[in-house]
Coordinates of C-alpha atoms and ligand atoms in Angstrom, one line a residue:
M21 CA -39.7 -63.4 -11.0
D22 CA -42.9 -65.0 -10.2
T23 CA -46.2 -63.2 -11.5
D24 CA -48.9 -66.3 -11.9
V25 CA -51.4 -64.3 -9.5
D26 CA -54.7 -65.2 -10.2
A27 CA -55.5 -62.4 -7.3
E28 CA -59.1 -60.1 -7.8
I29 CA -56.6 -57.7 -5.4
V30 CA -53.3 -57.4 -5.7
I31 CA -51.6 -54.5 -3.4
V32 CA -47.8 -52.9 -4.1
G33 CA -45.4 -52.9 -2.1
A34 CA -44.8 -55.3 0.9
G35 CA -43.3 -52.9 4.1
I36 CA -45.6 -52.3 6.7
C37 CA -48.9 -51.3 5.0
G38 CA -48.8 -53.5 2.8
L39 CA -48.2 -56.2 4.9
A40 CA -50.7 -54.9 7.3
T41 CA -53.3 -54.5 4.2
A42 CA -53.1 -58.5 3.1
L43 CA -53.5 -59.2 6.9
A44 CA -56.6 -57.4 7.5
L45 CA -57.7 -58.7 4.5
H46 CA -56.8 -62.3 5.1
R47 CA -58.6 -62.0 8.6
K48 CA -62.1 -60.6 6.5
R49 CA -61.3 -63.7 5.2
I50 CA -60.6 -61.9 2.1
K51 CA -57.4 -63.2 -0.8
S52 CA -54.7 -60.4 -1.9
V53 CA -51.5 -60.5 -3.7
V54 CA -48.5 -58.1 -2.5
L55 CA -46.1 -57.8 -5.0
E56 CA -42.6 -57.0 -3.5
R57 CA -40.0 -55.3 -5.5
S58 CA -37.2 -56.2 -3.8
E59 CA -36.2 -59.8 -3.3
I60 CA -36.6 -60.7 0.2
V61 CA -39.1 -58.6 2.5
R62 CA -37.3 -56.4 4.5
A63 CA -37.9 -53.0 6.9
T64 CA -34.6 -50.5 6.7
G65 CA -35.0 -48.3 9.6
A66 CA -33.9 -50.3 13.1
A67 CA -37.2 -49.9 15.0
I68 CA -40.2 -48.0 14.9
I69 CA -41.4 -46.4 17.8
V70 CA -45.2 -47.4 18.2
Q71 CA -48.1 -45.4 20.6
A72 CA -51.6 -46.9 22.2
N73 CA -52.7 -46.2 19.0
G74 CA -50.4 -48.3 17.2
W75 CA -51.0 -51.1 19.2
R76 CA -54.8 -50.8 19.4
A77 CA -54.0 -51.4 15.5
L78 CA -52.2 -53.9 16.1
D79 CA -54.9 -56.3 18.6
E80 CA -56.9 -55.3 15.5
L81 CA -54.9 -57.6 13.2
G82 CA -54.4 -60.2 16.3
I83 CA -50.8 -59.6 16.7
G84 CA -50.2 -57.3 19.5
S85 CA -49.3 -60.3 22.4
T86 CA -47.3 -61.5 20.4
L87 CA -45.1 -58.2 19.0
R88 CA -45.2 -56.8 22.8
E89 CA -43.3 -59.7 23.8
T90 CA -40.7 -57.9 22.0
A91 CA -40.1 -55.4 23.2
I92 CA -41.0 -53.1 26.7
Q93 CA -42.8 -50.2 27.1
I94 CA -41.7 -46.9 27.8
Q95 CA -42.8 -45.7 31.0
R96 CA -41.2 -41.9 30.5
G97 CA -39.6 -39.3 29.1
R98 CA -36.4 -36.8 29.9
F99 CA -36.2 -33.8 27.5
I100 CA -31.9 -32.6 28.2
S101 CA -31.4 -29.6 26.9
L102 CA -27.1 -29.3 26.4
N103 CA -27.1 -25.4 24.6
E104 CA -25.9 -24.0 28.5
V105 CA -22.8 -25.0 29.8
E106 CA -24.6 -26.4 32.7
P107 CA -27.3 -29.6 31.0
M108 CA -30.7 -28.6 31.6
E109 CA -32.9 -31.3 31.8
F110 CA -36.7 -31.5 31.7
P111 CA -39.4 -35.1 32.1
F112 CA -42.5 -35.5 29.8
G113 CA -44.9 -37.4 30.0
V114 CA -45.1 -40.8 26.7
N115 CA -48.7 -41.7 26.4
K116 CA -50.9 -44.9 28.1
E117 CA -48.3 -47.5 25.6
F118 CA -45.7 -46.6 23.8
R119 CA -42.8 -49.2 23.0
C120 CA -40.0 -49.3 20.4
L121 CA -40.7 -52.5 17.7
K122 CA -37.3 -53.7 15.8
R123 CA -39.4 -53.3 12.1
T124 CA -38.2 -57.0 11.3
D125 CA -39.8 -58.0 14.1
L126 CA -43.4 -55.9 12.7
V127 CA -42.3 -57.0 9.2
K128 CA -42.1 -60.7 9.9
V129 CA -44.6 -61.5 12.3
M130 CA -47.2 -59.7 10.1
A131 CA -45.4 -62.1 6.5
D132 CA -46.3 -65.1 9.1
N133 CA -49.3 -64.7 9.4
L134 CA -50.6 -64.6 6.0
P135 CA -51.2 -67.5 3.9
T136 CA -48.3 -69.2 1.6
G137 CA -48.2 -67.7 -1.7
T138 CA -49.5 -64.2 -0.2
I139 CA -46.2 -62.3 -0.8
R140 CA -44.4 -62.3 -4.5
T141 CA -40.8 -60.8 -3.9
N142 CA -38.7 -59.5 -7.0
C143 CA -42.1 -58.2 -8.5
Q144 CA -41.6 -54.1 -9.0
V145 CA -44.2 -52.4 -10.7
L146 CA -43.8 -49.3 -13.1
S147 CA -47.6 -47.8 -13.5
V148 CA -51.2 -48.7 -13.2
E149 CA -53.7 -48.1 -16.1
L150 CA -57.3 -48.4 -16.3
D151 CA -58.9 -50.8 -18.6
P152 CA -61.2 -48.1 -20.8
V153 CA -63.7 -51.0 -21.6
T154 CA -63.5 -53.4 -18.4
K155 CA -62.9 -50.2 -16.0
F156 CA -60.9 -52.5 -13.8
P157 CA -56.6 -51.9 -13.6
H158 CA -53.9 -53.2 -14.7
L159 CA -50.2 -53.4 -13.9
M160 CA -47.2 -53.2 -15.9
L161 CA -44.2 -54.9 -13.8
S162 CA -40.5 -54.3 -14.6
N163 CA -40.4 -57.6 -16.7
G164 CA -42.0 -56.6 -19.5
S165 CA -45.2 -58.7 -18.7
V166 CA -48.7 -57.1 -17.6
L167 CA -51.0 -58.2 -14.9
Q168 CA -54.6 -57.6 -14.8
A169 CA -56.9 -57.1 -11.2
K170 CA -60.2 -55.8 -9.6
V171 CA -58.5 -53.8 -7.2
V172 CA -55.3 -52.4 -6.8
I173 CA -54.0 -50.8 -3.5
G174 CA -50.6 -48.8 -3.3
C175 CA -48.9 -49.4 -0.9
D176 CA -45.1 -49.0 -2.3
G177 CA -44.2 -46.2 -0.2
V178 CA -42.7 -42.4 -0.6
N179 CA -41.8 -42.7 -3.4
S180 CA -45.1 -44.7 -4.6
A181 CA -44.7 -45.4 -8.8
I182 CA -49.4 -45.7 -8.3
A183 CA -49.6 -42.3 -6.0
S184 CA -48.2 -41.0 -9.6
M185 CA -51.6 -42.2 -11.2
F186 CA -53.2 -39.6 -8.6
G187 CA -51.1 -36.7 -10.3
L188 CA -49.0 -36.9 -6.9
H189 CA -45.4 -36.6 -7.6
R190 CA -43.3 -39.7 -7.8
T191 CA -40.5 -38.3 -5.6
T192 CA -42.1 -36.6 -3.0
L193 CA -40.6 -32.6 -2.3
R194 CA -37.7 -32.4 0.4
L195 CA -39.0 -29.5 2.3
F196 CA -36.9 -30.0 4.7
S197 CA -33.1 -29.4 5.1
T198 CA -33.0 -32.0 7.6
S199 CA -31.7 -35.9 7.6
V200 CA -32.1 -38.6 9.9
A201 CA -30.1 -41.5 11.4
R202 CA -31.1 -44.7 13.3
G203 CA -29.2 -47.5 14.6
F204 CA -29.2 -50.0 17.0
T205 CA -26.5 -50.0 20.0
N206 CA -26.3 -53.8 21.5
Y207 CA -25.4 -53.9 25.5
P208 CA -24.6 -57.8 25.6
N209 CA -24.2 -57.6 29.8
G210 CA -27.7 -55.6 29.8
H211 CA -27.9 -51.2 29.5
R212 CA -27.5 -49.0 32.3
F213 CA -30.8 -47.3 31.0
S214 CA -34.0 -47.2 32.1
S215 CA -37.3 -47.9 30.7
E216 CA -37.1 -44.3 29.7
F217 CA -37.0 -42.3 26.3
V218 CA -34.5 -39.2 26.3
M219 CA -33.9 -36.8 23.9
M220 CA -30.7 -34.7 24.3
S221 CA -30.9 -31.4 22.0
K222 CA -27.3 -29.2 21.0
G223 CA -27.3 -26.8 18.3
Q224 CA -30.1 -28.2 15.4
V225 CA -28.2 -32.2 16.6
Q226 CA -31.3 -33.7 18.5
L227 CA -30.4 -37.6 19.9
G228 CA -33.3 -39.8 20.9
R229 CA -32.4 -43.2 22.7
L230 CA -34.6 -44.8 24.0
P231 CA -34.5 -49.2 24.9
V232 CA -36.1 -51.9 22.9
T233 CA -35.2 -54.7 25.3
D234 CA -32.7 -54.9 28.6
K235 CA -29.9 -55.2 26.2
L236 CA -30.8 -53.8 23.3
V237 CA -31.2 -49.6 22.6
Y238 CA -32.6 -47.7 19.7
W239 CA -31.5 -44.4 19.0
F240 CA -32.0 -42.0 15.8
V241 CA -30.1 -38.7 15.8
T242 CA -31.9 -35.7 13.2
R243 CA -29.3 -32.8 12.2
L244 CA -28.7 -30.4 9.4
R245 CA -27.8 -32.0 6.2
T246 CA -24.7 -31.2 4.4
S247 CA -23.1 -31.9 1.2
K248 CA -21.1 -35.0 2.3
D249 CA -24.7 -37.3 2.7
S250 CA -25.5 -38.2 -0.5
K251 CA -21.7 -39.4 -0.3
I252 CA -22.1 -41.2 2.7
W253 CA -25.1 -43.1 2.5
K254 CA -24.4 -46.3 1.8
D255 CA -21.2 -46.3 4.6
P256 CA -22.3 -47.4 7.9
V257 CA -18.0 -46.8 8.9
L258 CA -18.7 -43.2 7.2
I259 CA -22.1 -42.5 8.6
R260 CA -21.4 -43.4 12.1
Q261 CA -18.0 -41.0 11.8
S262 CA -20.2 -38.1 11.0
L263 CA -22.6 -39.0 13.7
M264 CA -19.8 -38.9 15.9
E265 CA -18.6 -35.2 14.4
S266 CA -21.9 -34.1 14.5
M267 CA -22.6 -35.1 18.2
K268 CA -19.6 -33.2 20.0
G269 CA -20.4 -31.9 23.3
F270 CA -22.5 -34.7 24.0
P271 CA -21.9 -36.9 27.3
E272 CA -19.8 -39.9 27.0
E273 CA -22.5 -42.5 26.9
A274 CA -24.0 -40.9 24.3
M275 CA -20.5 -41.0 22.4
E276 CA -20.1 -44.8 23.7
M277 CA -23.6 -45.3 22.3
M278 CA -23.2 -43.8 19.1
R279 CA -19.6 -46.1 19.3
N280 CA -20.5 -48.9 19.4
S281 CA -23.2 -49.0 17.2
K282 CA -24.1 -51.6 15.0
L283 CA -22.9 -50.9 11.6
S284 CA -25.5 -53.8 9.8
F285 CA -28.3 -51.7 10.9
L286 CA -27.1 -47.8 10.5
H287 CA -29.2 -46.2 8.3
L288 CA -29.1 -42.3 7.0
T289 CA -32.2 -41.1 5.6
E290 CA -33.1 -37.9 4.0
L291 CA -36.8 -36.9 4.5
K292 CA -39.1 -36.9 2.0
Y293 CA -42.3 -35.3 2.4
R294 CA -45.0 -34.3 0.3
P295 CA -47.0 -31.0 1.7
P296 CA -49.7 -32.2 4.1
W297 CA -52.1 -30.4 1.9
D298 CA -52.0 -32.7 -0.7
L299 CA -53.6 -34.8 1.2
L300 CA -57.3 -32.2 1.5
F301 CA -56.9 -31.8 -2.0
N302 CA -56.4 -34.9 -3.4
N303 CA -59.5 -37.6 -4.0
F304 CA -57.1 -40.8 -3.9
R305 CA -59.4 -43.3 -5.6
K306 CA -59.6 -43.4 -9.0
G307 CA -61.3 -46.6 -10.6
T308 CA -60.4 -49.4 -8.0
V309 CA -57.3 -48.1 -7.2
T310 CA -56.3 -46.6 -4.3
I311 CA -53.4 -46.0 -2.1
A312 CA -52.4 -46.2 1.9
G313 CA -49.2 -45.6 3.9
D314 CA -46.9 -43.4 3.1
A315 CA -47.8 -43.8 -0.5
M316 CA -50.6 -41.5 0.7
H317 CA -49.4 -39.4 3.5
P318 CA -45.3 -39.9 3.9
T319 CA -45.6 -38.6 7.6
G320 CA -42.1 -38.4 8.4
P321 CA -40.2 -39.3 12.0
F322 CA -41.5 -36.1 14.1
V323 CA -44.5 -37.1 15.5
A324 CA -43.4 -41.1 15.5
Q325 CA -47.3 -41.9 13.1
G326 CA -46.4 -42.6 10.1
G327 CA -46.6 -46.4 11.1
S328 CA -49.1 -46.3 12.5
A329 CA -51.3 -44.8 10.4
S330 CA -50.3 -47.0 7.8
I331 CA -52.1 -49.8 9.9
E332 CA -54.5 -47.6 10.6
D333 CA -55.4 -46.7 6.8
A334 CA -55.6 -51.2 6.5
I335 CA -57.6 -52.1 9.1
V336 CA -60.0 -49.2 7.5
L337 CA -60.0 -50.2 4.3
A338 CA -60.1 -53.8 4.9
R339 CA -63.4 -52.7 7.3
C340 CA -64.8 -51.2 4.2
L341 CA -63.6 -53.8 1.1
A342 CA -65.4 -56.9 3.5
Q343 CA -68.5 -54.5 3.9
K344 CA -68.4 -54.4 0.3
V345 CA -67.7 -58.1 -0.5
F346 CA -70.3 -59.8 2.2
D347 CA -73.6 -59.8 2.0
N348 CA -74.5 -57.0 4.7
K349 CA -77.2 -59.5 6.8
N350 CA -75.5 -62.7 7.2
K351 CA -71.8 -62.1 6.4
T352 CA -71.1 -65.0 5.3
E353 CA -72.0 -65.2 2.2
E354 CA -69.0 -64.1 0.0
T355 CA -69.6 -62.0 -3.8
A356 CA -67.5 -61.6 -6.5
I357 CA -65.8 -58.2 -6.6
N358 CA -67.4 -55.7 -9.3
S359 CA -66.0 -52.4 -10.0
A360 CA -69.2 -50.4 -8.3
M361 CA -68.8 -52.1 -4.7
A362 CA -64.4 -51.8 -4.0
E363 CA -65.2 -47.9 -5.7
E364 CA -68.1 -47.3 -2.9
A365 CA -65.6 -49.3 -0.2
F366 CA -62.4 -46.5 -1.3
D367 CA -64.5 -43.5 -1.5
Q368 CA -65.7 -44.5 2.2
Y369 CA -62.1 -46.0 3.0
V370 CA -60.8 -42.0 2.3
K371 CA -63.3 -40.3 3.5
E372 CA -62.3 -42.2 7.1
R373 CA -58.8 -41.4 6.6
K374 CA -58.6 -38.7 4.6
M375 CA -58.3 -36.2 7.9
R376 CA -57.1 -38.4 10.0
N377 CA -54.2 -37.7 8.1
F378 CA -54.0 -34.5 7.6
W379 CA -53.5 -33.4 11.1
L380 CA -51.1 -36.0 11.6
S381 CA -49.1 -34.6 8.7
F382 CA -48.9 -31.5 9.4
H383 CA -48.6 -31.9 13.1
S384 CA -45.5 -33.9 11.6
F385 CA -44.4 -31.0 9.6
L386 CA -45.1 -28.2 11.6
V387 CA -42.4 -29.8 14.3
G388 CA -39.9 -30.4 11.4
K389 CA -39.8 -27.8 10.3
K390 CA -39.7 -26.0 14.9
L391 CA -36.6 -28.0 14.1
D392 CA -35.3 -27.4 11.0
T393 CA -35.5 -23.2 11.0
T394 CA -33.0 -20.9 12.5
S395 CA -35.1 -18.0 12.5
S396 CA -37.1 -17.1 16.0
I397 CA -39.6 -15.8 14.6
I398 CA -40.4 -18.9 12.4
R399 CA -40.0 -20.7 15.4
F400 CA -42.2 -18.5 17.6
I401 CA -45.2 -18.4 14.7
I402 CA -44.7 -22.6 14.9
L403 CA -44.7 -22.7 18.7
A404 CA -47.9 -20.9 18.4
I405 CA -50.2 -23.2 15.9
M406 CA -48.5 -26.1 17.5
S407 CA -50.2 -24.6 21.0
T408 CA -53.8 -24.0 19.3
L409 CA -54.3 -26.7 17.6
F410 CA -52.3 -29.4 19.1
R411 CA -52.7 -28.1 22.8
D412 CA -53.1 -32.2 24.1
P413 CA -49.7 -34.3 22.9
D414 CA -51.9 -37.2 23.7
W415 CA -54.1 -36.4 20.6
H416 CA -52.9 -38.7 18.0
S417 CA -52.5 -41.8 20.1
R418 CA -56.2 -41.4 21.8
Y419 CA -57.5 -41.9 18.2
H420 CA -59.0 -45.5 17.4
C421 CA -59.6 -46.5 13.9
G422 CA -62.7 -49.1 14.6
N423 CA -63.2 -52.7 14.8
L424 CA -61.9 -54.7 11.4
Ligands
FAD12 C1 -36.3 -41.5 10.4 C2 -37.9 -42.0 9.7 C3 -38.3 -42.6 11.2 C4 -39.8 -42.8 11.2 N1 -40.5 -43.4 12.5 C5 -41.3 -44.1 13.0 C6 -41.6 -43.7 13.9 O1 -40.4 -43.8 15.2 N2 -42.8 -43.9 14.2 C7 -43.8 -44.4 13.1 O2 -45.1 -45.1 13.4 N3 -43.4 -44.3 12.0 C8 -42.4 -43.6 11.4 N4 -41.6 -43.0 10.3 C9 -43.2 -43.8 9.2 C10 -43.0 -44.6 8.5 O3 -41.7 -45.8 8.8 C11 -43.4 -44.6 7.7 O4 -44.7 -44.4 7.5 C12 -44.3 -46.2 7.2 O5 -42.6 -47.0 7.1 C13 -44.6 -45.9 5.6 O6 -45.3 -47.8 5.6 P1 -45.2 -48.4 4.3 O7 -45.5 -49.7 3.8 O8 -46.5 -47.3 3.8 O9 -43.8 -47.6 3.0 P2 -42.0 -48.3 3.5 O10 -41.8 -49.3 4.4 O11 -41.7 -47.4 2.4 O12 -42.8 -49.7 2.3 C14 -42.7 -49.7 1.3 C15 -42.6 -50.7 0.1 O13 -43.3 -50.9 -1.0 C16 -42.3 -51.4 -2.0 N5 -41.5 -51.0 -3.3 C17 -42.1 -49.8 -3.2 N6 -41.7 -49.0 -4.7 C18 -42.4 -50.3 -5.7 C19 -43.2 -51.0 -6.6 N7 -43.0 -49.7 -7.6 N8 -43.2 -51.9 -7.3 C20 -43.1 -52.8 -6.0 N9 -42.9 -53.2 -4.9 C21 -42.5 -51.6 -4.5 C22 -40.7 -50.9 -1.3 O14 -39.9 -52.4 -1.5 C23 -41.5 -51.1 0.4 O15 -40.7 -53.0 0.5 C24 -39.9 -43.0 10.1 C25 -39.8 -42.4 9.4 C26 -38.3 -41.6 8.9 C27 -38.6 -41.9 7.6

């Protein structure tokens, strides 16, 4: 484990959010170090849908055009209900820029754009404490060493160790009885699907299918969690078998896609969530420590925005910090970070992000609950709330987090 860390700013976690934060700071000429518990920077979950707001954020980071070359633009959507004797189809629109990125492409491009030595792997942070005298944070690592930093940004995901500093549960509550499986299917001679996002639904099983390239298709299946899930989640062969059992009655091309899915990318997740209202009643800044991405708002998959929101967090955070670090008049003179500066920057960041993340999280929560429930009364209430609060389907994707 390399713990020779001399950066003033320490980011915990090299997922989408941690890497985006380091890159955003780097673009603002601010040095940081990213501590990652794994041996390598990796991305689980096959692919990620990135909508127009996410692309704007990636453009701010200067990596949008490189990533666009890796994923085709989705042009339209189609919903197929398999609940009747004959399938019923409904078209739906997708927003201006809607693509599905391989997660490995996203994290690789981010990591490749960082200065050498920024990411320190094999560094698991157990906890963070504020020094009673200096007020700066100390990070306790799993190898027993203690690091001192001026600023800590927890981007350590849904089970964040840093979030516990804010009184948030380390293991977030399970609010859903849904499991999500994700994977890729490769078609060496090209697939027949057009640039279309297809959703199929039968009972409480939903299948989503999106092309990444002409030969690669990303799919996800949501279904009720079964007692077997916790036993099979490490075994892709059993996951695939279980999915195919759940998908009985789906069209043959969907079954074939599942049969031919790549075992190395198959992933089954039990959804962990934090209630959206936790976002309203927490400060998310303690001394010079804050959190971002899923550590702050585990938004889940239902509106496909958690990753993009994490990149937005990174941009706003870096912008707020840079405004304090550089002399406001000529923007070139860097001053050493002091606690007042970081605290003001983080307060501004939390203020800008809180409501944005609340609405995303709340919308995702409602969509998830609608899929989850078997009660038609609850479904009716959820639909009524959604049609009042989230009437405009493009609302989230039109959002612009501002320039870096
Ligand atoms: C099934 C599913 C589908 C989804 N689909 C989409 C989608 O299509 N579009 C979208 O925008 N979003 C989607 N999301 C949400 C998106 O995946 C997350 O919002 C995003 O990955 C959050 O990134 P993060 O960097 O905050 O957390 P993570 O990706 O979880 O990264 C956290 C990193 O921190 C490291 N770490 C954790 N603890 C420590 C520690 N103590 N010390 C050091 N390192 C640590 C981890 O190893 C990891 O590398 C989906 C989520 C799920 C569950």
